[in-house]
Coordinates of C-alpha atoms and ligand atoms in Angstrom, one line a residue:
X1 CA 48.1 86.5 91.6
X2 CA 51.6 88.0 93.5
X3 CA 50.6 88.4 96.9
X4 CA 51.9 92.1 98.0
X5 CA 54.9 92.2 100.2
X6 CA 55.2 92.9 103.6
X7 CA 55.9 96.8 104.1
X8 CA 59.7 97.0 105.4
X9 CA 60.7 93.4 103.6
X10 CA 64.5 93.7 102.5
X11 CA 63.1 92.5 98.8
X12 CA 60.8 96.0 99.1
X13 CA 64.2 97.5 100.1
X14 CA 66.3 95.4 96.9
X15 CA 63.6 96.9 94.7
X16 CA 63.6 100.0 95.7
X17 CA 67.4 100.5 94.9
X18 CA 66.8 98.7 91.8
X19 CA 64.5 101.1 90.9
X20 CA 66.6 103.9 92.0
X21 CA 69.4 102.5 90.0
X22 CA 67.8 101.9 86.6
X23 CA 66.6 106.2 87.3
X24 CA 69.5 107.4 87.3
X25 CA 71.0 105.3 84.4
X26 CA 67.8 106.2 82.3
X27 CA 68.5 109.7 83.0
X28 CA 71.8 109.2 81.9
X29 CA 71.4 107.0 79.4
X30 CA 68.8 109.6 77.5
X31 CA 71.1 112.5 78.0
X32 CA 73.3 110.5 75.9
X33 CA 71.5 109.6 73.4
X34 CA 70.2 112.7 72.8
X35 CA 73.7 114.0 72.5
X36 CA 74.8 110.9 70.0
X37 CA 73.2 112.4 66.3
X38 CA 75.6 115.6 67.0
X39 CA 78.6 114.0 68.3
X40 CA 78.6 111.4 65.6
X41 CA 77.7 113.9 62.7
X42 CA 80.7 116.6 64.1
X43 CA 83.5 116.7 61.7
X44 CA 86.5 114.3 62.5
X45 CA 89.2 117.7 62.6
X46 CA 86.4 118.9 65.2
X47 CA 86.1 115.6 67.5
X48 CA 90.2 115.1 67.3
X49 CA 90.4 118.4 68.8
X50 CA 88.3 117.9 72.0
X51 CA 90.0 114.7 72.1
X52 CA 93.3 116.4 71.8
X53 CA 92.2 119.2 74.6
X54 CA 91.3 116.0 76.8
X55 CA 94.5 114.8 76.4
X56 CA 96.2 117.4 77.0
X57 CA 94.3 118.6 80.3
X58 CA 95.1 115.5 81.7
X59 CA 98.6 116.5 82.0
X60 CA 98.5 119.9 83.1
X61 CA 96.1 118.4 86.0
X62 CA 98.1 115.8 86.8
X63 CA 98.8 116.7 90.4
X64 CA 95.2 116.9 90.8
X65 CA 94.4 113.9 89.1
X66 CA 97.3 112.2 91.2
X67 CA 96.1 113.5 94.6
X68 CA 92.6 112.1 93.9
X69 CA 93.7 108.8 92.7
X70 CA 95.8 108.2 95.9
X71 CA 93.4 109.4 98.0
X72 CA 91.1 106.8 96.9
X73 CA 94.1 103.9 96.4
X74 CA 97.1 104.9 98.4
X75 CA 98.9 104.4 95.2
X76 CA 102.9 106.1 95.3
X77 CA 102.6 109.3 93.7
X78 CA 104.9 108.3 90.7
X79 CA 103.1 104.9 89.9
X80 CA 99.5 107.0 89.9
X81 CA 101.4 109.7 88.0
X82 CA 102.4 107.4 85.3
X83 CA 98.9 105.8 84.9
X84 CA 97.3 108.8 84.7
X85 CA 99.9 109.8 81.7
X86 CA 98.7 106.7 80.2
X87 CA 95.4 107.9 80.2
X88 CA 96.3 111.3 78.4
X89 CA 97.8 108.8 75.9
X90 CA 95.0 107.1 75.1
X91 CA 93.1 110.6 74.2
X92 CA 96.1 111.4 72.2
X93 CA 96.1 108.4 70.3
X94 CA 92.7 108.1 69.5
X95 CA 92.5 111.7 68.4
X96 CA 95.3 111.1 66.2
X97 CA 92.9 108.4 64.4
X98 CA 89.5 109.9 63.9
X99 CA 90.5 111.0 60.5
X100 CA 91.2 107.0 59.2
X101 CA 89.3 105.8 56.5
X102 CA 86.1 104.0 57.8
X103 CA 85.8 101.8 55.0
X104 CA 86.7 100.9 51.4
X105 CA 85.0 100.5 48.2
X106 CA 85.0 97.1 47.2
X107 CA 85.2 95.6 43.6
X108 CA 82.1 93.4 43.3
X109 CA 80.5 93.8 39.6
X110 CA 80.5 96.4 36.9
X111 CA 76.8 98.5 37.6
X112 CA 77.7 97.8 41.2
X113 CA 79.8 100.4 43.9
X114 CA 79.8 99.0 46.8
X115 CA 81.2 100.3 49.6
X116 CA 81.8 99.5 53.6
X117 CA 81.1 102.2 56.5
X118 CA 82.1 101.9 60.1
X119 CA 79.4 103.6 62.3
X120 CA 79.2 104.4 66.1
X121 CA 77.1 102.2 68.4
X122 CA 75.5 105.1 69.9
X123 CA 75.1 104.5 73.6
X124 CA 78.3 102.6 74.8
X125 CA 78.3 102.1 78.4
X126 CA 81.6 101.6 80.1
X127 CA 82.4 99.3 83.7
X128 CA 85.6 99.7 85.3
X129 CA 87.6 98.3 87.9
X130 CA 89.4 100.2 90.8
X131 CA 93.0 99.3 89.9
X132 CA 93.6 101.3 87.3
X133 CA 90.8 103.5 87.8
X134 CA 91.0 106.9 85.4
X135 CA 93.9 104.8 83.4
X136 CA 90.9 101.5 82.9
X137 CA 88.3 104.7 81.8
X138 CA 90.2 106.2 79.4
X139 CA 91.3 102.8 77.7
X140 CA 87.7 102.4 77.1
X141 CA 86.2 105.9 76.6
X142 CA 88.9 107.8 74.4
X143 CA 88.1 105.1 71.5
X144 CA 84.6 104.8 71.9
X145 CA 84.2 108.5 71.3
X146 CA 86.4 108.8 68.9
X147 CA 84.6 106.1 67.3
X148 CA 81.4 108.6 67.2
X149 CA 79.8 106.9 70.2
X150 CA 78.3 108.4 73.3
X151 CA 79.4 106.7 76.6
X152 CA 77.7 106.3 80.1
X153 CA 80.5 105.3 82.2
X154 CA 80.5 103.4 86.0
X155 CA 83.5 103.3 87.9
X156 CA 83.8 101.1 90.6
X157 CA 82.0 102.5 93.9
X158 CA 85.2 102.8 95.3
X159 CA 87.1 104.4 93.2
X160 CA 85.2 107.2 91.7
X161 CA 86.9 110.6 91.7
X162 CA 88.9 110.7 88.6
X163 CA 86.5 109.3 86.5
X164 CA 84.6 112.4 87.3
X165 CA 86.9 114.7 86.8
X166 CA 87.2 112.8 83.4
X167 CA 83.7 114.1 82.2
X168 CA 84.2 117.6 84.1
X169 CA 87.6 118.3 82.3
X170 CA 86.3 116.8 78.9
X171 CA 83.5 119.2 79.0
X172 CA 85.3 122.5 79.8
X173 CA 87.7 121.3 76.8
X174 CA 84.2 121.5 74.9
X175 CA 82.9 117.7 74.7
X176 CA 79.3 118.5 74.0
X177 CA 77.1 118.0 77.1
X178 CA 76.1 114.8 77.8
X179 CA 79.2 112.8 75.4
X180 CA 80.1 111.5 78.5
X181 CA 78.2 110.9 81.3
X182 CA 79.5 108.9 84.4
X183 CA 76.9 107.2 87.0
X184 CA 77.9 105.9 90.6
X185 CA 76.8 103.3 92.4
X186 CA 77.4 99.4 93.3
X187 CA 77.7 97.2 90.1
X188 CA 74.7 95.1 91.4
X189 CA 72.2 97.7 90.7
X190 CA 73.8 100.8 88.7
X191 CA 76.0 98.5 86.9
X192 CA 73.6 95.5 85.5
X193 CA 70.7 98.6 85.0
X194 CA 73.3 100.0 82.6
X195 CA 73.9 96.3 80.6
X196 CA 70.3 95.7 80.6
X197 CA 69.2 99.3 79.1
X198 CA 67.4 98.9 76.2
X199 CA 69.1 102.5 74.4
X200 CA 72.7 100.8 75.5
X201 CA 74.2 99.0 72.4
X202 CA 77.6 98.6 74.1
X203 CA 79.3 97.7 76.7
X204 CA 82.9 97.9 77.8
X205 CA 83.5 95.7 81.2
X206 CA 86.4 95.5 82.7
X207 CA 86.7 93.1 85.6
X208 CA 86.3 89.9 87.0
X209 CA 85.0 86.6 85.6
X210 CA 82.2 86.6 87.8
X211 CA 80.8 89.5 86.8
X212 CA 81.7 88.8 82.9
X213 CA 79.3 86.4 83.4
X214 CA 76.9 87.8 84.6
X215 CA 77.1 90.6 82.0
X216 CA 77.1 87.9 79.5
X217 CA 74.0 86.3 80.5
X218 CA 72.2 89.7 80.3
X219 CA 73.9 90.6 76.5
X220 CA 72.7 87.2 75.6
X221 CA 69.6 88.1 76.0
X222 CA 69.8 91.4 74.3
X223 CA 72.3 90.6 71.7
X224 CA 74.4 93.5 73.5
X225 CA 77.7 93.5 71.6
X226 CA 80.2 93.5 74.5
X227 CA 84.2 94.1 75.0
X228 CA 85.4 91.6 77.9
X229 CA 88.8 92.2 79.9
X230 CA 88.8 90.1 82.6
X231 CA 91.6 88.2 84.3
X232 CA 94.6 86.3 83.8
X233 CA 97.3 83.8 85.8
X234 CA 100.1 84.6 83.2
X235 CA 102.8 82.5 82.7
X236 CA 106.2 83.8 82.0
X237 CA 109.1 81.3 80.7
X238 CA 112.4 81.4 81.9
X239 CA 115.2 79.1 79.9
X240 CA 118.8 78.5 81.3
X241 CA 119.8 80.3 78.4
X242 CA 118.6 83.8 79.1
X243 CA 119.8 86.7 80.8
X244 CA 119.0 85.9 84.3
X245 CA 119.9 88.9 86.1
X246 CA 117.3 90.8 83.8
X247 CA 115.7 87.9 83.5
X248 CA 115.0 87.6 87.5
X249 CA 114.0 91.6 87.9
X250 CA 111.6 91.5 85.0
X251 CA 110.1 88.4 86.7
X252 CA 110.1 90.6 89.7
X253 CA 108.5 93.8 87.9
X254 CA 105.8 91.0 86.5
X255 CA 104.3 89.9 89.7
X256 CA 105.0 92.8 92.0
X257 CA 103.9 95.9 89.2
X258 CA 100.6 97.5 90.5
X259 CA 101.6 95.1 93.5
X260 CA 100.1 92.6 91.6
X261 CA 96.4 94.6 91.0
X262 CA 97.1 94.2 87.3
X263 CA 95.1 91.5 84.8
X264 CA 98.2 91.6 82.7
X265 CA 100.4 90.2 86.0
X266 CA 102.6 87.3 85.6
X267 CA 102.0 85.4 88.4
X268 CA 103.5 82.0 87.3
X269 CA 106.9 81.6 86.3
X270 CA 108.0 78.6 84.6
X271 CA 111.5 77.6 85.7
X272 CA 113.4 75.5 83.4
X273 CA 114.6 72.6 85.9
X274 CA 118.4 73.1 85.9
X275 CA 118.8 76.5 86.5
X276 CA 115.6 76.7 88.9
X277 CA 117.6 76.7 92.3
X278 CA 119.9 79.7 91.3
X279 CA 117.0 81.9 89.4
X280 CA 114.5 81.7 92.4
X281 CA 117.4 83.1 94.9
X282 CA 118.0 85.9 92.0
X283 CA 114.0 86.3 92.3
X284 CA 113.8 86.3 96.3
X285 CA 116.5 88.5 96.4
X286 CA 114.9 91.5 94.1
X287 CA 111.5 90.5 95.3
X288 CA 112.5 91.5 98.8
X289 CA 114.1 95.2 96.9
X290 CA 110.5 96.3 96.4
X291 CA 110.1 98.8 99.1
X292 CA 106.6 99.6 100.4
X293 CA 105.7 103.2 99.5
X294 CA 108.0 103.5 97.0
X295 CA 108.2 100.6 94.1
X296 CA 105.5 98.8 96.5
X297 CA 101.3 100.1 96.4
X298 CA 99.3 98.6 99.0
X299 CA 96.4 96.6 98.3
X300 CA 93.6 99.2 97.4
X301 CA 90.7 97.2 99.2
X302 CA 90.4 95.7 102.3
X303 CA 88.8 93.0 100.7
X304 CA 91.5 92.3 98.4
X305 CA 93.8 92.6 101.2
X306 CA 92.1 90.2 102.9
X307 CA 91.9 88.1 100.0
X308 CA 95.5 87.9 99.6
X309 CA 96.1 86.3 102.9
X310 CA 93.1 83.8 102.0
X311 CA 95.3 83.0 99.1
X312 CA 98.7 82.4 101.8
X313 CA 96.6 80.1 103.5
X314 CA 95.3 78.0 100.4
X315 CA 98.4 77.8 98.9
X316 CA 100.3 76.8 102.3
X317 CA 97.6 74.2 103.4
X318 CA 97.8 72.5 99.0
X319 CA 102.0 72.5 99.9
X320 CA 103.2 75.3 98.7
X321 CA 106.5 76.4 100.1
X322 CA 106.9 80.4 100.2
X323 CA 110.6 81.5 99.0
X324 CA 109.7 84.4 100.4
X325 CA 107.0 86.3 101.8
X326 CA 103.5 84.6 102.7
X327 CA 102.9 87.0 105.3
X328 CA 101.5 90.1 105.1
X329 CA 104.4 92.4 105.5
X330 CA 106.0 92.5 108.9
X331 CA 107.3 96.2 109.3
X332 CA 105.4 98.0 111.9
X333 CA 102.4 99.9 110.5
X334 CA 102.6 97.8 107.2
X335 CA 99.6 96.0 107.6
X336 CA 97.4 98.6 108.6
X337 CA 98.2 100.4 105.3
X338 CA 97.5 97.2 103.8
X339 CA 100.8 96.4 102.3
X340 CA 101.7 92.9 101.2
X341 CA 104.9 91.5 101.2
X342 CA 106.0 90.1 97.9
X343 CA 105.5 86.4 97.7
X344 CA 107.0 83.8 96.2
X345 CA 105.7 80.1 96.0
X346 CA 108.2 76.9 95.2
X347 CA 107.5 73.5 95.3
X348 CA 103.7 74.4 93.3
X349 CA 102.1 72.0 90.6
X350 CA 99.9 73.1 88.2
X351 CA 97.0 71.9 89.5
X352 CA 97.5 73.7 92.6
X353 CA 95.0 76.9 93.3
X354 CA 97.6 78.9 93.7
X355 CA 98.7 78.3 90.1
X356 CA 95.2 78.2 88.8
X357 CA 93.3 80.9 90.6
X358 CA 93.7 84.8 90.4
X359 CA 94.9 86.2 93.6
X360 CA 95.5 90.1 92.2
X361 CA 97.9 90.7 94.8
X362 CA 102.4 90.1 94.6
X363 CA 102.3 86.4 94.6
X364 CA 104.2 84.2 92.2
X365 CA 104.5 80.3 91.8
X366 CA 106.9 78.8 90.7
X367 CA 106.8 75.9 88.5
X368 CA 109.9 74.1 86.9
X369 CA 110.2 72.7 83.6
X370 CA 112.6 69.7 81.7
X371 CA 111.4 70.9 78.1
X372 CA 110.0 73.6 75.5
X373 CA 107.1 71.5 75.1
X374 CA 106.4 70.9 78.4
X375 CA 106.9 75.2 79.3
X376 CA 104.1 75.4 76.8
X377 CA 101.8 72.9 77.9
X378 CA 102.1 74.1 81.7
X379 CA 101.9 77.9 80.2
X380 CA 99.0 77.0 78.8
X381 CA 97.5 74.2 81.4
X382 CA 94.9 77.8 82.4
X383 CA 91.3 78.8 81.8
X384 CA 93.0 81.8 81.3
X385 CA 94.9 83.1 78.7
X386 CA 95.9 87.7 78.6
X387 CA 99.8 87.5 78.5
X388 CA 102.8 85.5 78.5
X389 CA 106.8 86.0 78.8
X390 CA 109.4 84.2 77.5
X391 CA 113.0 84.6 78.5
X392 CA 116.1 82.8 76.1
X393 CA 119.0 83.9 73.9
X394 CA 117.3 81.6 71.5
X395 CA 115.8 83.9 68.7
X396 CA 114.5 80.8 67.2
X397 CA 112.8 79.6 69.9
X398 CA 111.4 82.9 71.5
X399 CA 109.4 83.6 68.1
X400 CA 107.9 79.3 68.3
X401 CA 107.0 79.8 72.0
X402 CA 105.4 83.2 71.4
X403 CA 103.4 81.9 69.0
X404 CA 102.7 78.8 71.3
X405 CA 101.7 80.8 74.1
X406 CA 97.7 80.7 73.9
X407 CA 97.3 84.3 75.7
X408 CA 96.3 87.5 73.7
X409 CA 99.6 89.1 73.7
X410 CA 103.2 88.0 74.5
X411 CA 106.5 89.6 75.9
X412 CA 109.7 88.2 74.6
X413 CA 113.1 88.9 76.7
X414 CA 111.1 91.8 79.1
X415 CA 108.2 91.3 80.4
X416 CA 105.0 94.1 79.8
X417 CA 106.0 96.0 77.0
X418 CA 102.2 97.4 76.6
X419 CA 101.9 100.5 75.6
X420 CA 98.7 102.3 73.6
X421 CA 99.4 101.2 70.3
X422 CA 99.5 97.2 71.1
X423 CA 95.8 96.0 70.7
X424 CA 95.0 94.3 74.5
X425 CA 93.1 91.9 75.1
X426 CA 92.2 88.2 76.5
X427 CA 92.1 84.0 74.7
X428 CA 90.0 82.1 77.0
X429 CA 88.5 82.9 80.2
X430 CA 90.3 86.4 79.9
X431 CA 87.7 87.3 78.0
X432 CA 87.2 89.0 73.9
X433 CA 87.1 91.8 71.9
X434 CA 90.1 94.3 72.1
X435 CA 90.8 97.8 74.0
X436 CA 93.8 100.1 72.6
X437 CA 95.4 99.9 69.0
X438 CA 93.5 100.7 65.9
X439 CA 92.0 97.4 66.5
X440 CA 90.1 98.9 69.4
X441 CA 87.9 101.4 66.9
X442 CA 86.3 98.0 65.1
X443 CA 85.3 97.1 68.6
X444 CA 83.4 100.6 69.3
X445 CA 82.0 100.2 65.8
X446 CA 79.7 98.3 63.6
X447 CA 80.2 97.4 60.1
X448 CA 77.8 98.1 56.9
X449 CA 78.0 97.0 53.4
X450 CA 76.1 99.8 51.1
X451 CA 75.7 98.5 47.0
X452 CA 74.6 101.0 44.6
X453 CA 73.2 99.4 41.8
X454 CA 74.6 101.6 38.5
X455 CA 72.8 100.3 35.5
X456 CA 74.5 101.8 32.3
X457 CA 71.6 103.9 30.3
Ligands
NAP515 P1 84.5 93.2 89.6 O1 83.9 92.9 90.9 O2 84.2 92.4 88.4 O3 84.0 94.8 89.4 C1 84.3 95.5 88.2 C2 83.3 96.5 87.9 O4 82.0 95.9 87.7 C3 83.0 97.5 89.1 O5 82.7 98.7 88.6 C4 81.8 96.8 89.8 O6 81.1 97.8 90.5 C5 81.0 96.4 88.6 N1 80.0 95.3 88.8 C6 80.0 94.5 89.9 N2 78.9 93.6 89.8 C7 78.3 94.0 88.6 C8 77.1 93.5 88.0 N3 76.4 92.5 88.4 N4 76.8 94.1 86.8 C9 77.5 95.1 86.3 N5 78.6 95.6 86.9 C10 79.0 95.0 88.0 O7 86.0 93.4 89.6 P2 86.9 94.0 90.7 O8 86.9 93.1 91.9 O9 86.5 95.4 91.0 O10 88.3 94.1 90.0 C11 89.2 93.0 90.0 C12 89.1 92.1 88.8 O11 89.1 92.8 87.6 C13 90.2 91.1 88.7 O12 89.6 89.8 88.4 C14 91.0 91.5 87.5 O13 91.6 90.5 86.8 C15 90.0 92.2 86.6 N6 90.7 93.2 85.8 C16 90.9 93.0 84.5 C17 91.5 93.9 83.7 C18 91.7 93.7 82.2 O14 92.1 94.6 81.5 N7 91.5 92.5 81.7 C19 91.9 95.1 84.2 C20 91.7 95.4 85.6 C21 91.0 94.4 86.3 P3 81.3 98.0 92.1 O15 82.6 97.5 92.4 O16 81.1 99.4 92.3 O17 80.2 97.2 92.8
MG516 MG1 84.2 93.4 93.0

């Protein structure tokens, strides 16, 4: 028998938000589902349209949108304005695709016709991060709908207010009620309640490995169908024969984009050995270009500002020597707005944390090289594996070490050419499954084989 708890016990209070939690995403869950048989069954001309209108109501709110993305990050207004046009993007793309064939008729036997559909999960529910926060909800929403699913969607607690703006605007541009629902509240509670709902068939997350995990454990259990982007230590590969001066600012761009809040950052840079002297000055020297404000975000948490300087201290105390940076940044009033100084790390091995660990902040290390094969191993000497760069005039070898590179996609002579039409996605500990492309639609969908046995009379 299970003795009653104490009145006032913090497991009464744990359960009690626990039950709070799986409320309101029942409540949400069930308005989506019963929206799912008319969403799915709409004709395509009529979903690409709302998807259209969402797209396009992203951009004529885009100061709004913009104000209430850097009130919540303190992003610069034109890095926040550019995200958020990536969003748009992602509506327009995916409403360009919901007239695709979903399937083919296969040639199997004479009194057979068989034929493949792709169907909607139903119920998809959506986790996102705070980095990217209405850019990270689109990625994941515009496909799923256009897919014919329903979505419940949870933004990180702290970054909430575009995503719902996201379901207002989509439902004044005549997304059915209850399409797209979002729900609020810490990932604990609101978040696992979503993976472990039984009407959920599913599930987006974007985040850390931690939490991948613990996502996986639950779908496990369920056999929940799940998407995975979590993060990356990215390696980007610099020969002696490449442009360095574009070389050296693309390296730059790599590590301080997003000021380094980015899965997709390239936070180690392979050096080969004989130019490694001459490219880390060209790297200190447009590192220390990125102005605070302007080029430069802040960190967007005080946690993961304070987990940056965690990350100065570990990577001083395993040897590191910082280039530049290591501090957080020394202009008065910096700090308190929780800006970071781009760092650079020399003199790092690859067994050090600081070239193992995510940091999600401006920090590079620096690791030299003698060979191709040695680049490669190092590259891929990660649990991780989202992106890699490599830098050379070589045409010949850029295309063997982009193929070598074990990371999910790879950026020869510039470094993060993503854009909506490039499936995304993690090898390794980055995690599976695919957002953006066409690819993205097989991962909001689920594949059946229909035969038709045609006897002739
Ligand atoms: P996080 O702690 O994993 O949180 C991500 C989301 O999951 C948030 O909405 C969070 O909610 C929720 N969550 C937390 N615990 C949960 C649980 N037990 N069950 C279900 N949901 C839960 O990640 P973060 O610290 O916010 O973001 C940084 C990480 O995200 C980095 O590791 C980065 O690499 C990764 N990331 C990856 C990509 C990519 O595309 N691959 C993009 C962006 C970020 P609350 O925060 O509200 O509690
Ligand atoms: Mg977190």
């Amino acid at each position: 028998m299970i003795e009653p708890l104490e009145s006032g016990h913090p497991q009464d209070h744990e359960d009690a938000e626990i039950g709070e939690a799986r409320a309101v995403v029942d409540a949400a869950v069930r308005e989506a589902a019963a929206a799912a048989q008319h969403w799915r069954h709409l004709a395509s001309f009529d979903r690409g349209r709302v998807l259209m209108s969402i797209a396009r109501r992203i951009v004529a709110d885009l100061d709004d949108l913009v104000a209430l993305e850097r009130a919540e990050t303190g992003k610069p207004a034109p890095l926040a304005a550019a995200e958020i046009i990536g969003a748009a993007e992602y509506f327009e793309f995916y409403a360009s695709l919901v007239h695709l064939p979903i399937g083919a008729v296969l040639d199997v036997r004479p009194d057979l016709h068989v034929y493949t559909v792709r169907e909607p999960f139903g119920v998809v529910g959506v986790i996102t991060p705070w980095n990217l926060p209405l850019n990270q909800a689109a990625r994941a929403c515009a496909p799923a709908l256009a897919a014919g699913n329903v979505v419940v969607v949870k933004p990180a607690e702290t970054t909430t207010g575009t995503t719902v703006a996201l379901a207002r605007l989509a439902v004044e541009e005549g997304l059915p009620p209850g399409v797209l629902n979002v729900v609020l509240g810490p990932g604990s509670t609101v978040g696992s309640a979503i993976v472990e709902h039984p009407l959920v068939r599913k599930v987006a997350f974007t985040g850390s490995v931690l939490v991948g995990q613990k996502i996986g454990r639950i779908a496990a259990e369920r056999i929940l169908p799940l998407t995975l982007e979590l993060g990356g230590k990215s390696a980007n590969i610099v020969f002696a024969d490449a442009d360095l001066d574009f070389a050296a600012t693309e390296a730059v761009r790599a590590f301080t984009g997003k000021a380094g809040q980015i899965c997709s950052s390239g936070t180690r840079l392979l050096v080969e050995r004989n130019i490694h002297d001459e490219f880390v000055a060209k790297v200190v020297e447009a590192a220390r270009r990125q102005r605070p404000g302007h080029e430069l975000g802040p960190m967007i948490t005080d946690q993961q500002f304070e987990t940056v300087q965690h990350y100065f201290r570990v990577a001083t105390d395993d040897g590191a020597v910082a280039a530049t940076g290591g501090t957080v940044a020394l202009e008065p009033g910096m700090a308190e707005q929780r800006f970071v100084e781009p760092t650079v790390y020399t003199g790092v091995t690859s067994d050090m944390r600081i070239a193992r660990e995510e940091v999600f902040g401006p920090v590079l290390a620096v690791l030299p090289f003698e060979t191709e094969d040695e680049a490669v191993a190092i590259a891929n000497d990660s649990d991780y594996g989202l992106v890699g760069g490599v830098f050379t005039a070589d045409i010949s070898r850029a295309f063997r070490v982009a193929r070598a590179i074990e990371a999910g996609q790879v950026y020869v002579n510039s470094w993060s050419t993503q854009s909506v039409q490039m499936p995304f996605g993690g090898h390794k500990a980055s995690g599976y499954g695919r957002e953006k492309g066409i690819e993205a639609l097989a991962h909001y969908s689920q594949m059946k084989s229909i035969s038709v046995y045609t006897p002739s009379s």
